[in-house]
Amino acid sequence: MIYSVLGEGVAALCCATALSDRGLDVEVIVPEGSREAASRFAGGMLAPFCEGESAPDLIVAQGQAAVDWWAAHVPGVTKRGTLVVAPPRDGAELDRFARATQEHDWVVPGDLEPDLEGRFARGLFFPTEAHLDPRKALASLRDSLLAKGVTFRSGTPRGHVVDCRGLASRDSLADLRGVRGEMLIVHASDVTLTRPVRLLHPRFPCYVVPRDGDRYMIGATMVESARPGPVTARAAMELLSAAYTLHPGFAEAEILELGAGLRPSFPDNIPAVRHVAGRSYVNGMYRHGFLMAPVCAEQLAAELAEVYAHAD
Amino acid sequence: MFYGVDLTSRLMLGTAQYPSPAVLLEAIEASGAEIITVSLRREGVAGAAFRNILSESRCRLLPNTAGCHTAREAVTTARMAREVFGTSWIKLEVIGHADTLQPDPFALVEAARVLCAEGFEVFPYTTEDLIVGEKLLEAGCRVLMPWGAPIGSGQGLRNPEGLRTMRAHFSGIPLVVDAGIGAPSQAAQAMEMGLDAILLNTAVAKAVDPAAMARAFGRAIQAGREAFEAGLMPRRDMACASTPVFGLAELA
């Protein structure tokens, strides 16, 4: 039995890895002409507790497995927690965030990130959270799969199909929709932040995730739209002004990239494993790709291993 | 009540900022709302998947022109909304100020004139200003939606006396308090004053449990309306014992 994983985003590569980890035969099929995977534009935050602000308990509970999974599979998982701050006049947002989440401590932000000293009087710290660079992590998963003899190709799948094509699977998953997200990558030599920082704001929230070489990912909008197209001026203005509120050094940053992706999402915004008409689907990652893809992949691999163990 | 449509619920719910469409549908159900507003400006035609989920709620859709800053933008968005949603209802919103999101009354009246002439049934988001209200009626609006407080601020009724005056002045016109309501008690207060309905979004969408908060608002609005219809007692400066002080029985 061979498993044909369709797609090249975080869901696909996690599934291929989880299947391969179980000693199963895997090939990865990259459909020709497919859009860039939404995961390329991800923040790479492994932040189940922060996500609990709006995500259901299931994401918080299951997402906690993500840090260890990634650390076991790729280099570069940074375990420095998440810092959450708000501008002084939006202090109520911080109180609300604290009420809606767990596993955090009240801190003086400048104690953790010296660059924020004097800018924010208080913040929330989520010490067990982590982050990674999504593109490096995906490249690393791919390299490991190649090293184990997994083939990457286009063309017809040879085995049981595990469809992880993201929004392209709308042709068979009718309740899948796109939620547009826009982000920037900047080079900011005047700013030093060592962990993801979320800036709460009732209208223009943003997060800043450090990458290597003084680069920062600034994200991300959430628009109920499947319009592909480039980043809008409004999104860029909102994100940049939010980043500037976090640290004025971002005003001098060089914009390296503006990116927009469509998050494949189910109506409850919860990623899911489905088995329909002889195919398996892992989809609906919404904004939880790097957090939940490992969880879904392990679930899928366990389910498939079980089915085919009985079949033999 | 609104352009010939009679409704049971006096709560209208906005559909932005919910954790998920599924949670949004639960909140609508729990609130009992029969009208939901939906935006188009930023999402565009490509927001169809989300709007299809909204149609599952079986509520009447009230498209809005949220995010428009000029009369022209608002008119264009309204025309697009009529095409996309197949309704001539439009909640007309023309923002005049970036920080307070206060309506621009001049552009509002201008856009209302154009849209009413084109057969739209306009729900204008306005202030408690009586003259602006009159101009909107003159333009053809048959509903007014005064703000309670700035959008998303949760401050409640900032100017209750102004709203009371508005109620008295526009006695036959449906008045919907739109924006600024943060707590069920504030919604009940508006209903006790005889205002006709409440439109809110953030207070429910950003609650830790949106469905439970939606239910609380639905009940508060119903209670406030029942109190208004029952006739509230007047305020008095002095105590007024409910048991008479004269004519007590002599027991000894």
XYZ file of C-alpha atoms in Angstrom:
564
model
C 0.000 0.000 0.000
C 1.255 3.433 -0.921
C -0.123 6.765 0.254
C -0.271 9.626 -2.220
C -0.272 12.955 -0.418
C -1.556 15.788 -2.606
C -0.209 19.273 -1.970
C 2.943 20.976 -0.787
C 1.755 23.106 2.113
C 2.091 22.477 5.812
C -0.820 20.004 5.926
C 0.632 17.921 3.086
C 4.180 17.799 4.408
C 3.073 17.027 7.965
C 0.865 14.187 6.683
C 3.651 12.771 4.522
C 5.994 12.948 7.514
C 3.545 11.334 9.942
C 2.817 8.488 7.495
C 6.482 8.021 6.739
C 7.306 8.030 10.481
C 5.049 4.987 10.789
C 7.071 3.186 8.142
C 4.367 3.536 5.527
C 5.126 4.057 1.833
C 4.510 7.670 0.824
C 4.690 9.771 -2.320
C 3.969 13.499 -2.525
C 2.053 14.726 -5.558
C 2.349 18.413 -6.271
C -0.510 19.237 -8.639
C 0.664 21.262 -11.613
C -0.316 24.897 -11.704
C -1.250 24.951 -8.032
C -1.235 28.239 -6.163
C 1.511 29.010 -3.690
C 0.587 27.268 -0.439
C -1.024 29.556 2.129
C 1.511 28.259 4.664
C 4.242 30.259 2.948
C 2.582 33.370 4.345
C 2.042 31.994 7.838
C 3.425 33.583 10.988
C 4.815 30.305 12.280
C 3.610 30.938 15.801
C 3.011 27.838 17.905
C 0.691 29.670 20.262
C -2.252 27.513 21.353
C -3.025 29.606 24.429
C -3.026 32.955 22.628
C -5.214 31.482 19.902
C -7.644 30.529 22.655
C -8.685 34.165 22.700
C -10.991 33.390 19.787
C -10.424 29.704 18.964
C -12.397 26.914 20.648
C -10.961 24.879 23.532
C -10.194 21.993 21.196
C -7.501 24.046 19.422
C -5.986 25.077 22.756
C -5.965 21.506 24.055
C -4.717 19.734 20.933
C -2.418 22.490 19.706
C -0.177 22.071 22.722
C 1.338 19.022 21.033
C 2.659 21.156 18.162
C 5.805 22.520 19.846
C 7.213 19.073 20.602
C 6.231 17.698 17.205
C 8.042 20.441 15.357
C 11.050 20.354 17.657
C 11.335 16.610 16.952
C 11.190 17.094 13.183
C 12.896 20.360 12.224
C 15.645 22.613 13.572
C 14.914 26.219 14.485
C 11.974 25.887 16.877
C 12.450 28.803 19.262
C 10.872 28.327 22.674
C 10.727 31.834 24.055
C 7.010 32.237 24.603
C 4.671 34.948 23.330
C 4.362 38.507 24.620
C 1.046 40.351 24.315
C 0.812 44.113 24.731
C -1.668 46.909 24.039
C -1.322 50.672 23.601
C -2.040 52.497 26.892
C -5.518 53.618 25.925
C -6.497 50.112 24.854
C -5.583 48.545 28.195
C -9.083 47.085 28.390
C -8.213 44.894 25.396
C -5.414 43.361 27.414
C -7.763 42.614 30.313
C -10.192 41.005 27.917
C -7.403 38.918 26.364
C -6.341 37.775 29.834
C -9.910 36.737 30.658
C -10.264 34.795 27.421
C -6.988 32.853 27.671
C -5.020 30.621 30.056
C -1.426 29.893 31.062
C -0.157 33.446 31.106
C 1.588 35.764 33.547
C 1.364 39.533 33.890
C 4.757 41.017 33.118
C 6.506 44.290 32.457
C 7.204 43.944 28.721
C 10.559 45.744 28.943
C 11.828 43.055 31.331
C 11.466 40.460 28.575
C 12.133 42.546 25.486
C 14.450 45.440 26.424
C 13.494 47.256 23.195
C 9.984 47.695 24.557
C 11.168 49.272 27.789
C 9.124 52.328 28.716
C 6.701 51.789 25.847
C 4.246 49.456 27.565
C 3.580 49.369 31.304
C 2.185 45.848 31.377
C 1.789 42.830 29.166
C 0.825 39.176 29.160
C 3.461 36.496 28.787
C 2.674 32.984 27.567
C 5.886 31.194 28.524
C 5.239 27.765 26.969
C 4.622 28.975 23.426
C 7.145 28.902 20.579
C 7.731 29.974 16.995
C 9.507 28.862 13.847
C 10.217 30.108 10.339
C 7.486 28.503 8.200
C 9.449 28.397 4.968
C 12.533 26.902 6.578
C 10.424 24.403 8.474
C 8.674 23.277 5.300
C 11.970 23.027 3.403
C 13.382 20.981 6.218
C 10.420 18.566 6.264
C 10.784 18.186 2.526
C 14.506 17.452 2.797
C 13.902 14.827 5.472
C 11.230 13.167 3.343
C 13.512 13.159 0.304
C 16.296 11.694 2.404
C 13.957 8.868 3.399
C 13.260 8.141 -0.249
C 9.874 9.816 -0.539
C 9.334 11.013 -4.099
C 7.930 14.429 -5.009
C 6.348 14.625 -8.438
C 3.355 15.789 -10.418
C 0.981 13.486 -12.240
C -1.402 10.704 -11.273
C -1.439 9.420 -7.691
C -0.556 5.736 -7.392
C -2.068 4.947 -4.017
C -4.634 5.969 -1.417
C -5.113 9.691 -1.840
C -4.553 12.022 1.106
C -5.806 15.298 -0.299
C -4.133 18.328 1.312
C -4.565 20.809 -1.503
C -5.923 23.584 0.698
C -8.451 25.805 -0.987
C -8.029 23.921 -4.284
C -9.970 21.052 -2.668
C -13.101 23.179 -2.814
C -14.031 21.076 -5.841
C -14.807 18.197 -3.477
C -15.226 19.907 -0.065
C -18.231 22.151 -0.572
C -18.067 23.822 2.847
C -14.483 25.001 2.396
C -14.006 28.763 2.035
C -11.056 31.124 1.750
C -10.250 33.690 4.420
C -7.854 36.210 3.016
C -4.740 37.088 4.984
C -2.150 39.726 4.200
C 1.329 40.061 5.645
C 4.680 41.771 5.247
C 8.269 40.802 5.803
C 10.590 43.635 6.744
C 14.243 44.051 7.555
C 14.467 46.205 10.677
C 17.987 46.685 11.961
C 16.802 49.220 14.574
C 14.540 46.721 16.320
C 15.442 43.742 18.453
C 12.622 41.422 19.453
C 13.362 37.820 20.339
C 9.868 36.337 20.503
C 6.503 36.886 18.807
C 4.796 40.028 20.093
C 1.074 40.573 19.635
C -0.247 44.106 19.710
C -3.913 44.221 20.664
C -6.051 46.910 19.158
C -9.819 46.991 18.670
C -9.466 47.803 14.981
C -5.914 47.161 13.855
C -4.346 44.287 15.766
C -1.068 42.843 14.547
C 1.650 40.439 15.496
C 5.339 40.627 14.815
C 7.348 37.415 14.556
C 11.138 37.582 14.530
C 12.966 35.757 11.752
C 16.731 35.491 11.361
C 18.870 38.339 10.046
C 16.876 41.162 11.675
C 13.862 40.247 9.608
C 10.337 40.380 11.001
C 7.086 39.002 9.718
C 4.216 41.412 10.351
C 0.752 39.944 10.102
C -2.005 39.517 9.412
C -5.360 40.650 8.152
C -8.465 38.463 8.283
C -10.927 39.203 5.510
C -13.912 37.018 4.649
C -12.986 36.950 1.006
C -11.466 34.512 -1.482
C -10.004 37.281 -3.628
C -6.441 36.218 -4.475
C -4.699 39.420 -5.721
C -1.857 41.328 -4.094
C -1.854 43.102 -0.724
C -4.108 46.156 -0.587
C -2.813 49.574 0.414
C -5.223 49.587 3.328
C -3.860 46.305 4.696
C -0.269 47.470 4.323
C -1.046 50.786 6.024
C -2.880 49.150 8.904
C -0.221 46.526 9.521
C 2.657 48.963 9.240
C 1.064 51.547 11.493
C 0.365 48.831 14.060
C 4.001 47.711 13.880
C 5.091 51.323 14.247
C 2.927 51.609 17.367
C 4.748 48.592 18.752
C 8.157 50.077 18.031
C 8.970 53.283 16.137
C 12.071 51.586 14.719
C 9.774 49.845 12.238
C 9.391 53.199 10.474
C 12.918 52.771 9.117
C 12.472 49.130 8.187
C 12.955 47.950 4.615
C 9.955 46.146 3.175
C 11.266 42.900 1.733
C 7.972 41.322 0.829
C 4.252 41.912 0.771
C 2.250 38.706 0.595
C -1.359 37.631 0.499
C -2.769 34.138 0.912
C -6.122 32.446 1.282
C -6.594 30.386 4.423
C -8.643 27.274 3.662
C -11.359 27.250 6.331
C -14.386 25.208 7.357
C -17.456 26.952 8.857
C -16.276 26.318 12.431
C -12.705 27.385 11.569
C -11.436 24.084 12.997
C -8.967 22.018 10.936
C -10.269 18.545 10.198
C -9.440 15.082 8.906
C -12.183 13.638 6.741
C -12.566 10.396 4.830
C -14.965 10.776 1.910
C -15.581 8.387 -0.991
C -12.318 6.488 -0.657
C -10.196 9.610 -0.236
C -8.796 11.192 2.880
C -8.746 14.942 3.341
C -6.740 17.070 5.741
C -7.877 20.612 5.314
C -9.434 23.722 6.823
C -6.226 24.822 8.565
C -7.622 28.391 8.796
C -5.053 30.379 10.832
C -3.901 27.262 12.686
C -1.742 25.541 10.050
C 1.549 25.172 11.887
C -0.277 24.622 15.166
C -2.765 22.015 14.004
C -1.274 20.334 10.917
C 0.909 18.034 13.064
C -2.108 17.114 15.180
C -4.266 16.359 12.139
C -1.404 14.506 10.434
C -0.861 12.224 13.428
C -4.590 11.586 13.646
C -4.742 10.764 9.942
C -1.716 8.487 10.060
C -3.110 6.640 13.079
C -6.489 6.197 11.412
C -5.022 4.979 8.122
C -2.549 2.656 9.835
C -5.476 1.158 11.728
C -7.689 0.708 8.645
C -4.988 -0.979 6.586
C -3.730 -3.105 9.456
C -7.221 -4.642 9.573
C -7.366 -4.900 5.796
C -4.215 -7.053 5.611
C -42.290 48.132 11.245
C -39.445 48.586 8.706
C -40.595 49.389 5.189
C -43.710 47.287 5.578
C -41.923 44.317 7.148
C -43.152 43.290 10.589
C -40.796 41.438 12.873
C -40.999 39.683 16.200
C -37.488 40.444 17.400
C -36.266 43.974 17.992
C -32.614 42.989 17.834
C -30.525 43.253 14.686
C -27.130 41.595 14.704
C -23.939 42.516 12.861
C -21.889 39.636 11.462
C -18.260 40.804 11.742
C -15.459 39.731 14.107
C -16.899 36.404 15.251
C -14.501 33.541 16.028
C -16.067 31.544 13.179
C -19.142 31.468 10.958
C -20.386 28.528 13.008
C -20.241 30.557 16.222
C -21.923 33.431 14.409
C -24.833 31.194 13.398
C -25.176 29.976 16.994
C -25.259 33.572 18.217
C -27.904 34.582 15.685
C -30.021 31.607 16.700
C -29.638 32.350 20.413
C -30.420 36.049 19.981
C -33.656 35.467 18.128
C -32.638 38.202 15.666
C -34.473 38.225 12.358
C -32.304 40.803 10.642
C -28.531 40.569 10.232
C -26.270 43.146 8.654
C -23.509 42.187 6.287
C -20.695 44.197 4.763
C -19.434 44.158 1.235
C -16.934 46.958 0.870
C -13.790 45.128 1.882
C -14.812 41.551 1.130
C -16.112 42.288 -2.368
C -17.798 39.784 -4.621
C -15.236 37.135 -3.569
C -16.794 36.990 -0.098
C -19.571 34.757 -1.447
C -18.681 31.686 0.631
C -19.147 33.585 3.889
C -22.401 35.131 2.690
C -23.711 31.714 1.699
C -23.175 30.544 5.262
C -25.090 33.608 6.493
C -28.039 32.682 4.329
C -28.361 29.488 6.404
C -29.550 31.659 9.279
C -32.763 32.413 7.340
C -32.559 35.974 8.596
C -33.404 38.896 6.390
C -30.123 40.391 5.206
C -29.473 44.086 5.635
C -26.361 44.869 3.596
C -24.369 47.849 4.798
C -21.941 50.347 3.346
C -19.477 50.019 6.247
C -16.050 51.349 5.354
C -17.325 54.046 2.964
C -16.089 57.582 3.500
C -17.823 59.463 0.675
C -21.359 59.609 -0.680
C -20.146 58.261 -4.004
C -18.440 55.230 -2.472
C -21.549 54.512 -0.425
C -23.841 54.770 -3.444
C -21.630 52.458 -5.493
C -21.439 49.935 -2.647
C -25.228 50.075 -2.195
C -25.809 49.372 -5.876
C -23.399 46.451 -5.726
C -25.163 45.168 -2.605
C -28.512 45.230 -4.373
C -27.057 43.065 -7.135
C -25.273 40.661 -4.808
C -28.010 40.220 -2.192
C -31.108 40.843 -4.277
C -32.594 43.250 -1.734
C -33.337 46.957 -1.915
C -32.644 47.309 1.816
C -29.416 49.122 2.590
C -27.935 50.277 5.847
C -26.314 53.494 4.794
C -23.131 54.333 6.615
C -20.827 57.155 5.541
C -17.953 57.635 7.929
C -16.822 61.191 8.565
C -14.105 60.799 11.154
C -11.412 58.167 11.447
C -11.164 57.981 15.247
C -14.803 58.242 16.286
C -16.209 56.704 13.092
C -18.859 59.403 13.435
C -21.236 59.592 10.480
C -20.742 62.411 8.008
C -24.266 63.913 8.022
C -23.791 65.918 4.819
C -22.590 62.998 2.723
C -25.196 60.804 4.406
C -28.104 62.990 3.326
C -26.640 63.318 -0.147
C -26.259 59.548 -0.555
C -29.711 58.927 0.952
C -31.286 61.221 -1.661
C -29.629 59.369 -4.524
C -30.457 55.917 -3.172
C -34.074 56.646 -2.194
C -34.641 58.056 -5.680
C -33.326 54.780 -7.084
C -35.866 52.815 -5.073
C -33.639 51.706 -2.205
C -35.144 51.326 1.254
C -32.536 53.120 3.276
C -31.597 52.595 6.935
C -29.314 55.577 7.608
C -26.726 55.445 10.395
C -26.945 58.950 11.813
C -26.478 60.993 14.979
C -29.288 62.170 17.288
C -29.425 65.492 15.419
C -33.064 66.366 14.669
C -32.391 68.428 11.579
C -30.276 65.724 9.987
C -33.099 63.326 10.823
C -35.630 65.563 9.102
C -33.443 65.888 6.026
C -33.119 62.118 5.871
C -36.903 61.691 6.029
C -37.259 64.365 3.402
C -34.818 62.406 1.241
C -37.150 59.415 1.490
C -35.884 57.378 4.466
C -38.619 55.750 6.579
C -36.295 54.564 9.367
C -33.596 56.390 11.334
C -30.667 54.753 13.054
C -29.160 57.110 15.607
C -25.931 56.077 17.287
C -25.782 55.210 20.954
C -22.037 55.879 21.083
C -19.099 55.488 18.667
C -18.981 52.128 16.861
C -17.405 49.364 18.913
C -16.926 51.601 21.966
C -19.403 49.844 24.253
C -20.224 53.134 25.969
C -23.977 52.676 25.814
C -26.269 55.664 25.388
C -23.959 58.659 25.496
C -26.775 61.139 25.073
C -29.984 59.620 26.418
C -31.730 62.993 26.571
C -30.956 63.613 22.915
C -32.432 60.218 22.026
C -35.507 60.961 24.172
C -36.021 64.202 22.270
C -35.583 62.352 19.012
C -38.170 59.790 20.077
C -40.638 62.555 20.885
C -39.923 64.448 17.675
C -40.152 61.475 15.294
C -43.040 59.727 16.968
C -44.224 57.635 14.012
C -40.792 56.786 12.594
C -38.998 53.566 13.572
C -35.818 54.462 15.452
C -33.046 51.897 15.760
C -30.143 52.530 18.116
C -27.115 51.517 16.101
C -23.595 51.286 17.488
C -21.990 51.759 20.878
C -24.096 49.306 22.862
C -21.830 47.270 25.152
C -24.141 45.660 27.697
C -27.673 44.234 27.778
C -28.636 46.814 30.416
C -27.818 49.605 27.950
C -29.970 47.967 25.295
C -32.819 47.594 27.789
C -32.492 51.280 28.694
C -32.958 52.287 25.051
C -35.979 50.018 24.717
C -37.549 51.408 27.907
C -37.287 54.846 26.323
C -39.493 53.662 23.510
C -36.871 53.311 20.804
C -37.903 50.594 18.391
C -34.910 48.308 17.985
C -31.193 47.817 18.613
C -28.427 46.970 16.173
C -25.219 45.656 17.684
C -22.177 43.599 16.777
C -18.987 43.878 18.833
C -20.597 43.313 22.237
C -21.732 39.880 21.074
C -18.962 38.969 18.624
C -16.167 39.744 21.088
C -17.821 38.251 24.156
C -15.975 35.259 25.538
C -19.166 33.266 24.842
C -20.922 35.003 21.922
C -24.024 32.787 21.861
C -24.688 33.296 25.570
C -24.226 37.046 25.213
C -26.533 37.101 22.194
C -29.218 35.381 24.237
C -28.734 37.885 27.075
C -29.183 40.792 24.675
C -32.271 39.224 23.122
C -33.883 38.896 26.543
C -32.878 42.368 27.729
C -34.309 43.951 24.604
C -37.545 42.055 25.014
C -37.737 43.025 28.685
C -37.072 46.685 27.886
C -39.789 46.709 25.255
C -42.315 45.027 27.528
C -41.535 47.578 30.227
C -42.084 50.419 27.781
C -45.410 48.983 26.673
C -46.468 48.325 30.257
C -45.835 51.972 31.113
C -42.971 52.778 33.434
C -43.693 54.616 36.650
C -42.485 58.193 36.745
C -39.405 59.175 38.724
C -40.141 61.018 41.936
C -37.940 63.130 44.131
C -39.445 61.962 47.421
C -40.286 58.603 48.880
C -43.810 57.456 48.315
C -44.682 54.460 50.490
C -46.743 51.833 48.791
C -48.626 51.156 52.028
C -50.861 54.051 53.168
C -49.689 55.767 56.354
C -53.179 56.848 57.425
C -55.970 54.638 58.633
C -53.815 51.952 60.196
C -55.697 49.409 62.226
C -55.689 50.036 65.957
C -54.721 46.714 67.402
C -54.607 47.605 71.076
